[in-house]
Coordinates of C-alpha atoms in Angstrom, one line a residue:
Chain A
M20 CA 9.1 -3.0 6.1
A21 CA 9.4 0.5 8.0
T22 CA 9.2 3.6 6.3
A23 CA 11.1 3.3 2.9
F24 CA 8.7 0.7 1.6
M25 CA 5.8 2.4 2.5
K26 CA 6.9 5.8 1.1
W27 CA 7.8 4.0 -2.0
L28 CA 4.4 2.4 -2.2
E29 CA 3.0 5.9 -1.9
R30 CA 1.6 7.2 -5.0
S31 CA 1.0 10.9 -5.6
P32 CA -1.7 12.2 -8.0
A33 CA 0.9 13.2 -10.3
D34 CA 2.4 9.8 -10.6
Y35 CA -1.3 8.4 -11.0
E36 CA -1.7 10.6 -14.1
R37 CA 1.4 9.7 -15.5
G38 CA 0.8 6.3 -15.1
I39 CA -2.7 6.4 -16.5
Q40 CA -1.2 8.1 -19.5
L41 CA 0.9 5.5 -20.0
L42 CA -1.3 2.6 -19.6
T43 CA -4.1 4.2 -22.0
L44 CA -1.4 5.6 -24.3
G45 CA -3.1 8.8 -24.1
R46 CA -6.4 7.6 -25.5
L47 CA -8.4 8.2 -22.3
E48 CA -8.5 11.8 -22.9
R49 CA -10.4 11.2 -26.1
L50 CA -13.1 9.2 -24.6
Q51 CA -13.2 11.8 -21.8
R52 CA -13.7 14.7 -24.3
E53 CA -16.3 12.5 -26.2
L54 CA -18.2 12.1 -22.7
V55 CA -18.4 15.6 -22.0
E56 CA -19.2 16.6 -25.7
N57 CA -22.0 14.4 -26.4
H58 CA -23.5 13.2 -22.9
I59 CA -23.2 16.3 -20.6
G60 CA -25.4 19.3 -20.9
S61 CA -24.9 23.0 -19.4
G62 CA -26.7 22.9 -16.1
D63 CA -26.8 19.2 -15.6
R64 CA -26.2 17.9 -11.9
V65 CA -23.2 15.5 -12.3
L66 CA -21.6 13.5 -9.8
E67 CA -18.1 12.3 -10.6
V68 CA -17.2 9.4 -8.5
G69 CA -13.4 8.6 -8.3
C70 CA -12.6 12.0 -9.6
G71 CA -8.8 11.6 -9.2
P72 CA -6.5 14.8 -9.9
G73 CA -9.9 16.2 -11.3
T74 CA -9.1 16.4 -14.9
L75 CA -12.6 15.3 -16.1
S76 CA -14.5 17.3 -13.3
V77 CA -12.6 20.5 -14.6
R78 CA -13.7 19.6 -18.1
M79 CA -17.5 19.1 -17.2
A80 CA -17.4 22.3 -15.2
A81 CA -16.2 24.2 -17.9
A82 CA -19.0 22.7 -20.2
G83 CA -21.6 24.2 -17.9
A84 CA -22.4 21.3 -15.6
R85 CA -22.9 21.5 -11.8
V86 CA -20.5 19.0 -10.7
T87 CA -20.0 17.3 -7.4
A88 CA -16.7 15.4 -7.2
L89 CA -15.8 12.4 -4.7
D90 CA -12.8 10.5 -4.2
R91 CA -11.5 8.2 -1.5
S92 CA -7.7 9.1 -1.7
R93 CA -6.9 12.4 0.2
S94 CA -4.0 13.3 -1.9
M95 CA -6.2 13.1 -4.9
V96 CA -8.9 15.4 -3.3
E97 CA -6.0 17.8 -2.4
Q98 CA -4.8 17.7 -6.1
A99 CA -8.4 18.2 -7.3
E100 CA -8.7 21.1 -5.3
I101 CA -5.7 22.8 -6.9
R102 CA -6.6 21.7 -10.3
L103 CA -10.1 23.1 -9.9
A104 CA -8.9 26.4 -8.4
Q105 CA -6.6 26.9 -11.6
A106 CA -9.3 26.4 -13.9
G107 CA -11.2 28.9 -11.7
V108 CA -14.0 26.7 -10.9
A109 CA -13.1 25.9 -7.2
G110 CA -16.2 27.4 -5.7
A111 CA -18.7 25.7 -7.9
V112 CA -17.4 22.1 -7.7
P113 CA -17.9 20.6 -4.1
L114 CA -15.2 18.0 -3.3
I115 CA -15.8 15.1 -1.0
H116 CA -13.4 12.7 0.3
A117 CA -15.2 9.4 0.6
D118 CA -15.6 5.9 -0.7
A119 CA -17.9 5.4 -3.6
A120 CA -19.8 2.8 -1.7
T121 CA -21.0 5.5 0.7
I122 CA -22.9 7.8 -1.8
G123 CA -26.3 6.6 -0.7
D124 CA -25.8 8.1 2.6
R125 CA -24.5 11.4 1.2
F126 CA -27.1 12.3 -1.4
E127 CA -30.9 12.5 -1.7
A128 CA -32.8 10.4 -4.1
G129 CA -32.9 11.8 -7.4
S130 CA -29.9 14.5 -7.0
F131 CA -28.2 14.0 -10.2
D132 CA -28.9 13.8 -13.7
R133 CA -25.6 12.2 -14.4
V134 CA -23.3 9.8 -12.4
V135 CA -19.8 9.5 -13.9
C136 CA -17.0 7.0 -13.5
S137 CA -13.8 7.0 -15.3
L138 CA -11.7 4.0 -14.5
V139 CA -13.2 3.4 -11.2
L140 CA -15.5 0.5 -11.3
S141 CA -12.8 -1.8 -12.2
E142 CA -11.1 -0.6 -8.8
M143 CA -14.0 -1.5 -6.5
P144 CA -14.3 -4.8 -4.7
D145 CA -17.4 -6.7 -6.0
A146 CA -19.3 -5.8 -2.8
S147 CA -18.6 -2.2 -3.2
R148 CA -19.6 -2.2 -6.9
R149 CA -22.9 -4.1 -6.1
L150 CA -23.9 -1.4 -3.5
F151 CA -22.7 1.6 -5.7
L152 CA -24.7 0.6 -8.7
R153 CA -27.6 0.1 -6.6
E154 CA -27.3 3.4 -5.0
C155 CA -27.0 5.0 -8.3
H156 CA -30.4 4.0 -9.1
R157 CA -31.5 6.1 -6.2
V158 CA -29.2 9.2 -6.4
L159 CA -30.0 9.4 -10.4
A160 CA -33.2 11.5 -11.2
P161 CA -35.8 10.5 -13.8
N162 CA -34.1 10.3 -17.3
G163 CA -30.8 10.1 -15.3
R164 CA -27.6 8.4 -17.0
L165 CA -24.7 6.5 -15.6
L166 CA -21.6 7.3 -17.7
V167 CA -18.8 4.9 -17.4
I168 CA -15.4 4.8 -19.1
E169 CA -13.7 1.5 -18.4
E170 CA -10.8 -0.8 -19.7
V171 CA -12.5 -3.9 -20.8
R172 CA -11.3 -7.5 -21.9
A173 CA -10.9 -7.9 -25.7
A174 CA -13.3 -10.0 -27.3
G175 CA -12.1 -13.6 -28.4
W176 CA -9.2 -15.6 -27.0
G177 CA -6.8 -14.3 -29.8
A178 CA -7.3 -10.8 -29.0
R179 CA -7.3 -11.4 -25.3
V180 CA -3.9 -13.0 -25.5
L181 CA -2.7 -10.1 -28.0
Q182 CA -3.8 -7.5 -25.2
A183 CA -2.0 -9.5 -22.4
V184 CA 1.2 -9.4 -24.6
I185 CA 0.9 -5.9 -25.4
Q186 CA 0.0 -4.6 -21.8
L187 CA 2.7 -6.7 -19.8
P188 CA 5.6 -4.4 -20.5
L189 CA 3.2 -1.3 -20.3
R190 CA 1.6 -2.4 -17.0
S191 CA 5.2 -3.3 -15.5
L192 CA 6.4 0.2 -16.4
S193 CA 3.5 2.0 -15.1
W194 CA 3.8 0.1 -11.8
L195 CA 7.5 0.6 -11.5
L196 CA 7.2 4.3 -12.0
T197 CA 4.1 5.2 -10.5
R198 CA 2.6 2.3 -8.7
T199 CA -0.3 2.6 -10.8
G200 CA -2.2 -0.3 -12.3
T201 CA -5.8 -1.0 -13.4
R202 CA -7.9 -4.3 -13.3
L203 CA -10.4 -5.6 -15.8
V204 CA -14.1 -6.2 -14.8
P205 CA -15.0 -9.4 -16.6
Q206 CA -18.2 -8.8 -18.5
L207 CA -18.6 -5.3 -17.7
A208 CA -21.7 -4.6 -19.7
Q209 CA -23.4 -7.7 -18.3
T210 CA -22.6 -6.6 -14.8
L211 CA -24.4 -3.2 -15.7
E212 CA -27.4 -5.0 -17.0
L213 CA -27.6 -7.3 -14.1
A214 CA -27.7 -4.2 -11.9
G215 CA -30.6 -2.9 -13.8
F216 CA -29.0 -0.5 -16.3
K217 CA -29.6 -0.9 -20.0
T218 CA -26.1 -0.2 -21.4
R219 CA -24.8 0.3 -24.8
V220 CA -21.3 1.3 -26.0
S221 CA -21.1 4.9 -27.1
A222 CA -17.3 4.9 -28.1
Q223 CA -14.3 2.9 -27.9
E224 CA -10.4 3.2 -28.3
L225 CA -7.4 0.9 -28.4
A226 CA -9.2 -1.9 -30.6
G227 CA -12.4 -1.8 -28.4
T228 CA -10.4 -2.2 -25.0
L229 CA -11.3 1.3 -23.8
Q230 CA -14.8 1.9 -23.9
L231 CA -17.4 4.7 -22.9
L232 CA -20.6 3.0 -21.9
V233 CA -23.8 4.8 -21.5
S234 CA -26.2 3.4 -19.1
E235 CA -29.8 3.9 -18.5
P236 CA -31.6 2.9 -15.4
A237 CA -34.4 0.2 -16.2
A238 CA -37.0 -0.4 -13.9
V239 CA -35.8 -4.1 -12.5
A240 CA -37.5 -5.6 -9.8
S241 CA -34.1 -6.7 -8.2
A242 CA -32.7 -3.5 -8.3
K243 CA -35.3 -2.2 -5.6
K244 CA -35.1 -5.5 -3.3
P245 CA -32.8 -4.7 -0.4
L246 CA -29.3 -5.9 -0.6
R247 CA -28.7 -9.2 1.4
P248 CA -25.6 -9.3 3.4
V249 CA -23.1 -11.8 2.3
V250 CA -20.4 -13.8 3.7
V251 CA -17.7 -14.1 1.2
G252 CA -16.0 -16.9 2.8
E253 CA -14.6 -18.8 5.7
L254 CA -11.1 -18.0 7.3
A255 CA -9.8 -21.3 8.0
H256 CA -6.2 -22.8 7.8
H257 CA -5.3 -25.4 5.3
T258 CA -2.4 -26.5 3.3
S259 CA -2.5 -27.6 -0.1
L260 CA -0.1 -27.1 -3.2
R261 CA -1.5 -23.9 -3.9
T262 CA -0.8 -22.4 -0.6
W263 CA 2.8 -23.7 -0.6
L264 CA 3.4 -22.1 -3.9
L265 CA 1.9 -19.0 -2.2
N266 CA 4.3 -19.4 0.5
L267 CA 7.3 -19.7 -1.8
W268 CA 6.4 -16.7 -3.8
E269 CA 5.5 -14.5 -0.9
L270 CA 8.7 -15.5 1.0
V271 CA 11.1 -15.2 -1.8
F272 CA 9.5 -12.3 -4.1
R273 CA 7.3 -10.7 -1.4
I274 CA 8.0 -7.1 -2.4
L275 CA 7.3 -7.8 -6.2
P276 CA 3.8 -7.2 -7.5
P277 CA 1.2 -8.6 -8.1
Y278 CA 0.6 -9.1 -4.5
P279 CA -1.7 -12.1 -4.1
S280 CA -4.9 -11.0 -2.6
W281 CA -8.4 -11.9 -1.4
E282 CA -11.8 -10.8 -2.4
P283 CA -12.8 -7.8 0.2
G284 CA -15.8 -8.4 2.3
V285 CA -16.9 -10.4 5.3
Y286 CA -15.4 -13.7 6.2
T287 CA -16.2 -16.0 9.2
L288 CA -13.6 -17.1 11.8
G289 CA -15.0 -19.9 13.4
D290 CA -18.9 -20.1 14.2
P291 CA -19.4 -16.2 15.0
G292 CA -22.6 -15.0 16.4
P293 CA -24.3 -11.6 16.6
K294 CA -22.3 -10.7 19.9
D295 CA -18.7 -11.8 18.4
P296 CA -16.1 -9.3 17.7
V297 CA -15.5 -7.8 14.4
L298 CA -11.9 -7.8 13.3
V299 CA -10.6 -5.4 10.4
T300 CA -7.8 -6.4 8.4
G301 CA -6.4 -5.7 4.8
N302 CA -6.6 -8.3 1.9
Y303 CA -3.0 -9.4 1.3
D304 CA -3.3 -13.2 1.0
L305 CA -0.3 -13.7 3.6
T306 CA -2.1 -11.6 6.0
L307 CA -5.3 -13.5 5.9
R308 CA -3.7 -17.0 5.9
R309 CA -1.3 -16.1 9.0
L310 CA -4.6 -14.7 10.7
A311 CA -6.5 -17.9 10.1
W312 CA -3.5 -19.8 11.3
A313 CA -2.8 -17.7 14.6
L314 CA -6.8 -17.7 15.6
E315 CA -8.3 -21.0 14.2
G316 CA -10.1 -22.7 16.9
Q317 CA -9.5 -20.1 19.7
L318 CA -11.8 -17.5 18.5
D319 CA -15.2 -16.9 16.8
A320 CA -15.2 -13.6 15.0
W321 CA -16.3 -11.8 12.1
V322 CA -13.4 -10.6 9.9
L323 CA -14.0 -7.6 7.7
V324 CA -11.5 -7.6 5.0
V325 CA -10.9 -4.4 3.4
D326 CA -9.4 -3.6 0.1
S327 CA -5.7 -2.7 0.9
S328 CA -4.6 -3.3 -3.0
G329 CA -3.2 -6.6 -1.7
I330 CA -0.7 -5.0 0.5
N331 CA 0.1 -5.9 4.2
V332 CA -1.7 -3.6 6.5
W333 CA 1.2 -1.5 7.8
C334 CA 2.6 -0.8 4.4
A335 CA -0.8 -0.1 2.9
A336 CA -1.7 2.2 5.6
G337 CA 1.6 4.1 5.1
G338 CA 1.2 4.3 1.4
G339 CA -2.5 5.5 1.4
F340 CA -3.8 2.1 0.4
L341 CA -5.8 1.5 3.7
T342 CA -7.4 4.5 5.0
A343 CA -10.5 5.3 7.2
E344 CA -12.5 6.0 3.9
R345 CA -11.7 2.5 2.4
I346 CA -12.7 1.0 5.9
A347 CA -15.9 2.9 5.9
G348 CA -16.8 1.7 2.4
G349 CA -16.0 -1.7 3.0
L350 CA -18.0 -1.7 6.2
R351 CA -20.9 -0.1 4.1
S352 CA -21.1 -2.4 1.4
S353 CA -20.2 -5.5 3.5
G354 CA -23.8 -5.5 5.3
L355 CA -22.0 -6.3 8.5
D356 CA -24.8 -4.6 10.2
G357 CA -26.9 -7.5 9.6
F358 CA -24.8 -9.9 11.1
V359 CA -24.0 -8.3 14.5
N360 CA -25.7 -6.5 17.3
H361 CA -22.9 -4.2 18.5
H362 CA -21.0 -1.4 16.7
A363 CA -17.5 -2.0 17.6
M364 CA -14.5 -3.0 15.4
V365 CA -10.8 -3.9 16.2
L366 CA -8.4 -2.6 13.9
P367 CA -4.6 -3.8 13.8
Q368 CA -2.5 -1.5 15.6
L369 CA -0.1 -1.3 12.9
C370 CA -2.3 0.5 10.5
A371 CA -2.6 3.3 12.8
N372 CA 0.1 5.5 10.7
G373 CA -2.6 5.8 7.9
V374 CA -6.2 5.0 9.1
D375 CA -7.4 8.1 10.7
G376 CA -9.4 6.5 13.8
W377 CA -11.4 9.8 14.7
R378 CA -12.5 10.1 11.1
L379 CA -13.6 6.4 11.0
R380 CA -15.6 6.8 14.3
E381 CA -17.3 10.0 12.8
E382 CA -18.2 8.6 9.4
T383 CA -19.5 4.7 10.6
G384 CA -20.6 5.6 14.0
W385 CA -18.7 2.6 15.0
G386 CA -16.3 2.4 18.1
V387 CA -12.8 1.9 16.8
H388 CA -10.3 -0.2 18.9
W389 CA -6.7 -0.6 18.3
G390 CA -5.8 -4.2 18.8
P391 CA -2.4 -5.7 19.3
V392 CA 0.5 -5.8 16.9
R393 CA 0.3 -9.6 16.6
A394 CA -2.5 -11.6 15.7
E395 CA -1.8 -14.5 17.9
D396 CA -2.4 -11.9 20.9
L397 CA -5.9 -11.0 19.8
P398 CA -7.6 -13.7 22.0
A399 CA -5.8 -12.5 25.0
Y400 CA -6.6 -8.9 24.3
L401 CA -10.3 -9.6 23.8
A402 CA -10.5 -11.5 26.8
A403 CA -9.2 -9.0 28.9
G404 CA -11.9 -6.5 27.4
R405 CA -9.8 -5.0 24.7
K406 CA -6.9 -4.1 27.1
K407 CA -3.2 -4.7 26.0
P408 CA -0.2 -4.9 28.2
G409 CA 2.9 -3.3 26.9
G410 CA 4.4 -6.2 25.0
M411 CA 1.3 -6.8 22.7
R412 CA 1.9 -3.0 21.5
W413 CA 5.5 -3.3 20.6
V414 CA 7.0 -4.4 17.6
A415 CA 10.0 -6.8 17.9
F416 CA 12.5 -8.1 15.3
P417 CA 13.3 -11.7 16.4
L418 CA 15.8 -14.0 14.5
L419 CA 13.1 -16.0 12.7
D420 CA 11.7 -12.6 11.4
R421 CA 15.0 -11.4 10.3
F422 CA 15.7 -14.3 8.2
E423 CA 12.3 -14.2 6.7
M424 CA 12.6 -10.5 5.9
M425 CA 16.1 -10.9 4.6
T426 CA 14.8 -13.8 2.3
A427 CA 12.0 -11.7 1.1
T428 CA 14.2 -8.8 0.1
L429 CA 17.0 -11.0 -1.3
G430 CA 14.7 -12.5 -3.9
F431 CA 14.5 -9.0 -5.5
Y432 CA 18.0 -7.5 -4.7
A433 CA 19.9 -10.7 -5.5
L434 CA 18.5 -10.5 -8.9
L435 CA 19.4 -7.0 -9.2
I436 CA 22.9 -7.8 -8.3
L437 CA 23.4 -11.2 -9.7
L438 CA 21.8 -10.6 -13.1
P439 CA 24.4 -8.1 -14.3
V440 CA 27.2 -10.1 -12.6
A441 CA 26.1 -13.2 -14.5
I442 CA 26.0 -11.2 -17.9
F443 CA 28.9 -9.2 -17.6
W444 CA 31.3 -10.8 -15.3
R445 CA 30.6 -14.5 -15.4
P446 CA 33.7 -16.0 -13.5
M447 CA 32.7 -14.1 -10.5
L448 CA 29.1 -15.2 -10.2
G449 CA 29.9 -18.2 -8.0
P450 CA 31.9 -16.1 -5.6
V451 CA 29.6 -13.1 -5.5
T452 CA 26.6 -15.3 -5.1
V453 CA 28.1 -17.2 -2.1
S454 CA 29.4 -13.9 -0.4
L455 CA 25.9 -12.1 -0.9
L456 CA 24.1 -14.9 0.6
S457 CA 26.3 -15.7 3.5
L458 CA 26.9 -11.9 4.4
S459 CA 23.1 -11.6 4.2
F460 CA 22.3 -14.3 6.4
F461 CA 25.2 -13.7 8.9
Y462 CA 24.0 -10.1 9.2
A463 CA 20.5 -11.1 9.9
A464 CA 21.6 -13.5 12.6
V465 CA 24.1 -10.9 14.4
H466 CA 22.1 -7.8 13.7
P467 CA 21.2 -6.6 17.1
L468 CA 24.9 -7.5 18.2
L469 CA 26.4 -5.1 15.6
P470 CA 26.9 -1.6 17.0
G471 CA 25.3 1.3 15.3
R472 CA 21.6 2.3 15.2
D473 CA 20.9 2.1 11.5
G474 CA 22.0 0.1 8.6
L475 CA 24.7 2.6 7.6
A476 CA 26.4 2.5 10.9
K477 CA 26.2 -1.3 11.0
S478 CA 27.7 -1.6 7.6
L479 CA 31.0 -0.8 9.0
P480 CA 31.6 -3.6 11.7
L481 CA 29.8 -6.1 9.1
A482 CA 32.5 -5.1 6.4
L483 CA 35.4 -5.5 9.0
L484 CA 34.1 -8.8 10.0
A485 CA 33.8 -10.0 6.7
V486 CA 37.2 -8.6 5.4
G487 CA 38.8 -9.9 8.6
G488 CA 37.4 -13.4 8.1
M489 CA 38.7 -13.4 4.6
L490 CA 42.1 -12.4 5.6
I491 CA 42.3 -15.0 8.2
H492 CA 40.9 -17.6 5.8
S493 CA 43.5 -16.9 2.9
A494 CA 46.3 -16.7 5.6
L495 CA 45.5 -20.3 6.7
F496 CA 43.9 -22.0 3.9
D497 CA 44.2 -20.1 0.6
P498 CA 47.6 -17.9 0.3
V499 CA 46.9 -15.3 -2.6
G500 CA 48.9 -12.1 -3.4
A501 CA 48.1 -8.6 -2.2
P502 CA 46.0 -7.6 -5.6
T503 CA 43.7 -10.4 -5.2
L504 CA 43.2 -9.8 -1.4
F505 CA 42.9 -6.0 -2.1
G506 CA 40.0 -6.9 -4.8
R507 CA 38.2 -9.2 -2.4
G508 CA 38.5 -6.8 0.5
V509 CA 36.6 -4.1 -1.6
G510 CA 34.2 -6.4 -3.0
L511 CA 33.2 -7.7 0.4
S512 CA 33.1 -4.1 1.7
A513 CA 30.6 -3.1 -0.9
L514 CA 28.5 -6.1 -0.5
A515 CA 28.3 -5.4 3.3
L516 CA 27.2 -1.8 2.7
F517 CA 24.5 -3.1 0.3
V518 CA 23.3 -6.0 2.6
A519 CA 23.1 -3.8 5.6
A520 CA 21.4 -1.1 3.9
E521 CA 19.0 -3.6 2.5
L522 CA 17.8 -5.2 5.8
Q523 CA 17.2 -1.8 7.1
G524 CA 14.2 -1.1 4.8
M525 CA 12.8 -4.0 6.2
S526 CA 13.4 -3.9 10.0
P527 CA 10.2 -2.4 11.8
L528 CA 12.7 -0.6 14.4
M529 CA 14.6 1.4 11.9
R530 CA 13.8 4.4 9.7
G531 CA 13.8 3.4 6.1
E532 CA 17.0 2.7 4.0
Q533 CA 16.3 5.8 2.0
A534 CA 17.3 7.9 5.2
N535 CA 20.7 6.8 4.2
W536 CA 20.5 6.4 0.5
G537 CA 22.7 9.4 -0.2
W538 CA 25.6 8.2 1.9
E539 CA 25.5 4.7 0.7
A540 CA 25.7 6.0 -2.9
A541 CA 28.7 8.0 -2.1
I542 CA 30.4 5.2 -0.3
G543 CA 29.5 2.9 -3.1
A544 CA 31.0 5.2 -5.7
A545 CA 34.2 6.0 -3.3
L546 CA 34.8 2.0 -3.0
G547 CA 34.5 1.9 -7.0
A548 CA 37.1 4.6 -7.2
I549 CA 39.5 3.0 -4.7
Y550 CA 39.0 -0.4 -6.8
W551 CA 40.0 1.2 -9.9
L552 CA 42.6 3.7 -8.9
L553 CA 44.8 2.2 -6.3
P554 CA 46.1 -1.0 -8.1
R555 CA 47.0 1.7 -10.8
A556 CA 48.7 3.6 -8.2
V557 CA 50.8 1.1 -6.6
G558 CA 51.7 -0.6 -10.0
W559 CA 49.5 -3.9 -9.6
R560 CA 47.8 -3.4 -12.8
Chain B
M6 CA 1.9 15.6 -18.4
E7 CA 4.7 13.4 -19.5
A8 CA 6.2 10.2 -18.1
P9 CA 8.5 10.9 -15.3
S10 CA 12.2 11.0 -16.3
L11 CA 14.8 9.3 -14.2
G12 CA 16.2 12.6 -13.1
T13 CA 12.9 13.7 -11.4
L14 CA 12.7 10.2 -9.8
L15 CA 16.2 10.7 -8.5
R16 CA 15.6 13.9 -7.2
E17 CA 12.3 12.8 -5.4
H18 CA 14.0 9.9 -3.7
W19 CA 16.7 12.1 -2.7
E20 CA 14.4 14.7 -1.2
L21 CA 12.5 11.9 0.4
A22 CA 15.9 10.6 2.1
K23 CA 16.7 13.8 3.4
N24 CA 13.3 14.5 4.8
L25 CA 13.3 10.9 6.6
R26 CA 16.7 11.4 8.2
G27 CA 15.5 14.9 9.8
L28 CA 12.2 14.1 11.0
Q29 CA 11.5 15.0 14.6
I30 CA 8.6 14.5 16.8
E31 CA 7.5 17.7 18.5
L32 CA 4.8 17.6 21.2
D33 CA 3.0 20.6 22.4
G34 CA 2.5 20.1 26.0
E35 CA -0.3 22.7 26.2
K36 CA -2.5 21.1 23.6
C37 CA -2.1 17.6 25.3
K38 CA -5.3 16.3 27.0
G39 CA -4.2 13.1 28.2
V40 CA -5.9 10.9 25.6
W41 CA -3.1 8.7 25.1
Q42 CA -3.9 7.6 21.8
C43 CA -0.2 8.1 20.9
Y44 CA 0.7 5.4 23.5
E45 CA -2.1 3.3 22.2
V46 CA -0.6 3.2 18.5
C47 CA 3.0 3.7 19.1
P48 CA 4.8 0.5 17.8
V49 CA 8.0 1.1 19.4
G50 CA 7.0 2.5 22.9
C51 CA 8.0 6.0 22.6
W52 CA 5.4 7.4 24.5
R53 CA 4.5 7.0 28.4
P54 CA 1.5 8.1 30.1
D55 CA 1.8 10.6 32.8
Y56 CA -1.3 9.6 35.1
E57 CA -0.6 12.3 37.7
A58 CA -0.3 15.2 35.1
G59 CA -2.9 13.7 32.8
K60 CA -0.5 14.4 29.9
V61 CA 1.9 12.2 28.0
E62 CA 5.6 12.1 28.0
F63 CA 7.9 11.4 24.9
H64 CA 10.6 9.4 27.0
H65 CA 12.1 7.3 24.4
G66 CA 12.5 9.7 21.4
E67 CA 15.5 7.8 20.4
R68 CA 13.3 4.7 19.4
C69 CA 11.1 6.8 17.0
I70 CA 10.9 5.4 13.5
A71 CA 8.7 8.5 12.2
C72 CA 5.8 6.5 11.1
G73 CA 3.4 9.0 11.8
A74 CA 0.9 7.1 13.7
C75 CA 0.7 9.3 16.8
V76 CA 0.5 12.3 15.0
L77 CA -2.6 10.9 12.8
Q78 CA -4.4 9.7 16.0
C79 CA -3.9 12.6 18.3
P80 CA -7.3 14.4 18.6
E81 CA -5.8 17.4 19.8
D82 CA -3.4 18.1 17.1
A83 CA -0.6 18.3 19.8
I84 CA 2.2 16.2 18.2
E85 CA 4.0 17.2 14.9
L86 CA 6.5 15.3 12.8
K87 CA 8.9 17.8 11.1

C-alpha cells in the first residue's frame, strides 16, 4: 500500500497530456481548434471548466477571449499556470483550484458568454454533473452557450463493439503509461437536452466518437426548480454470486484497473436522522462493502461517497484522486445539507496524506474530523465524542492482512514472472511456481520476525532460510550434484529478493518498494551474472 | 508532446526511488503552536504531544513512512519532508 503504489498512481499533468494524445490519436486538438475558431469571439467572457494543463485556455486567450480557468487538480492548476506564463497571458487568465460542482457559489449570475468543458463531463459523477449543468444556466449570460467536447459512444451495436475492440489496447497502454483514462457518458446529447440545453453536434472526429457539441440554454421549467437532495442508495451488507466474484477479483487482482467502484453521492447506513453523523469515504467497491460489513446494525449514519476514481482512500489521497476539492464538490452536489441539521464530517484518518483539512473547512464551512484508521472503531470513536485512543490512530499489519496483501500483489506479479517462464522455460514452470508461492506465504507469515527494517534488508535472511532449507532437503531426500544445488540456490535467492521487495510496497509500515528499486535491480543483475559465469569458471558447463 | 519513452519512465522511477529513500521530517519548533494535527493524523505514531510546552515532539522518527499527512495538515507550516 504505502508510498510506492501511491506514487505510481500519481498522475502528472505531462502524463495526462501524453495519455489524452494517445487516447484520441491527436484528434482532440483539431476539435479544440474548431471550437476556438467558430465559437469563441474576441472579448467573450469564457469559463473553462476542467482546464487541465491549460492548452485550450491558452488558445482561447490568444483569440482574444477573457478566460477564467478552473480545475480540481492542484498539479494541473500549477501546470496551467506555467503554460499561461509561457504564452504571455498569465495575468489575464484567473486560475481557480476547485471542483466544477461549486461554480454556482463562485460566480455571479450571467458572468460568462461561454462555458467550455473539454473531456470533463464524462469525468463527473452523475450528481455533480446534474448540479454543474444547472449552475451553467445561471452563470451563462443571455445568448450564452455551453461548449462541450466529449468522447461519445458510437451509434449502433456493430460500431460499439468495433469501438471497444479498437480502444482496448489504446486504453490499457494509456493507463499503464500515464494513469489516464476516460469514461463515456451514455447519451450525452439527451443528458444535455434533459438539463435544459438545446444541443447540436458542431463537429466530429474518429468516426463520430469524439464530438464538439454546442448547447444553447432553453427556457425549461425543470431547470429552474431547486434540485432535490437524492439518496443514491443504501449501504447494507449482503452476499451474492456477484459479491463473491468481486471478492475474488479484488483479492487476486487488486492492483489492476479497472477498480470496481460505486456511483458517488449520499448513502444511508441504517436509518439515519438529521442529527446522525456524516461519514466521508471514497468510492472503491471493497471499501464500501467492508464499511457496510463492519458497521451494519451498529450505527445510523449518512455516508458521503466521494469520487476517488475507484481507489481506496489512502492510495487515492496519496495519488491526488481524493482531495479537499473533490470532497467539497461531492458535498455540494450531494444535497446533504437537506438531510442533516449539523455541519460536521468525519473523514478516514488515512486520507490525511492528500486531503487538506484546512482547505476543506474553509471551502465548505463544515467541521472536519479525522476518524479512526479502521472502520470497525467508528462506533466507539463516535460514542466517545470523536475521541480516539492511541490504538485507533495507528496502522497495524497483522497476519491476516499480510496474507491478504501478499495474495493481492501476487496476482499481478506472479503473472509477470510465471508467464515468461511458461513461454521460454517450460520445464521450470512447476518448480518456479511452487517456490514463488511458498516463499511468498512463508515470508508473509514470518515477516515481523525477520531482522531488517525494509524489504531489501529482510530479503537476505529470507534467502538464507530458503537456500538452507533447500540444502537440508536435498541432503536428506534428494541427493543432487553441486551444479544443480548451485542453480537452485541462485534461483531461490532471486525469488526471495523479489518477494521481499514486493510485500514492502504493500505494507503500511514501510516506505515504498521503489525506495530500494536500484539496489534490487543491481543485486538481481549480479545474481544473473553469477548464475551465468560461475559454472563456466569452475568447468561445470 | 510525445508518448513517454521507456528511458524517461525509468529515469522518473529512479528519481522517485532516490527521493523516497532520503526523505526526512524536519520540525520547526519555533513555528509549532501545539495544534497536534500531526499527532491526530500520523498512522505510525511518530508524534507525541508535549502538553507542558504546548508543542509537539517527533519522538519516533524511525517509524516514519514519509506519507506526508503531518506536513499537509499542519496549519503553521512547521513540518517539512525533504
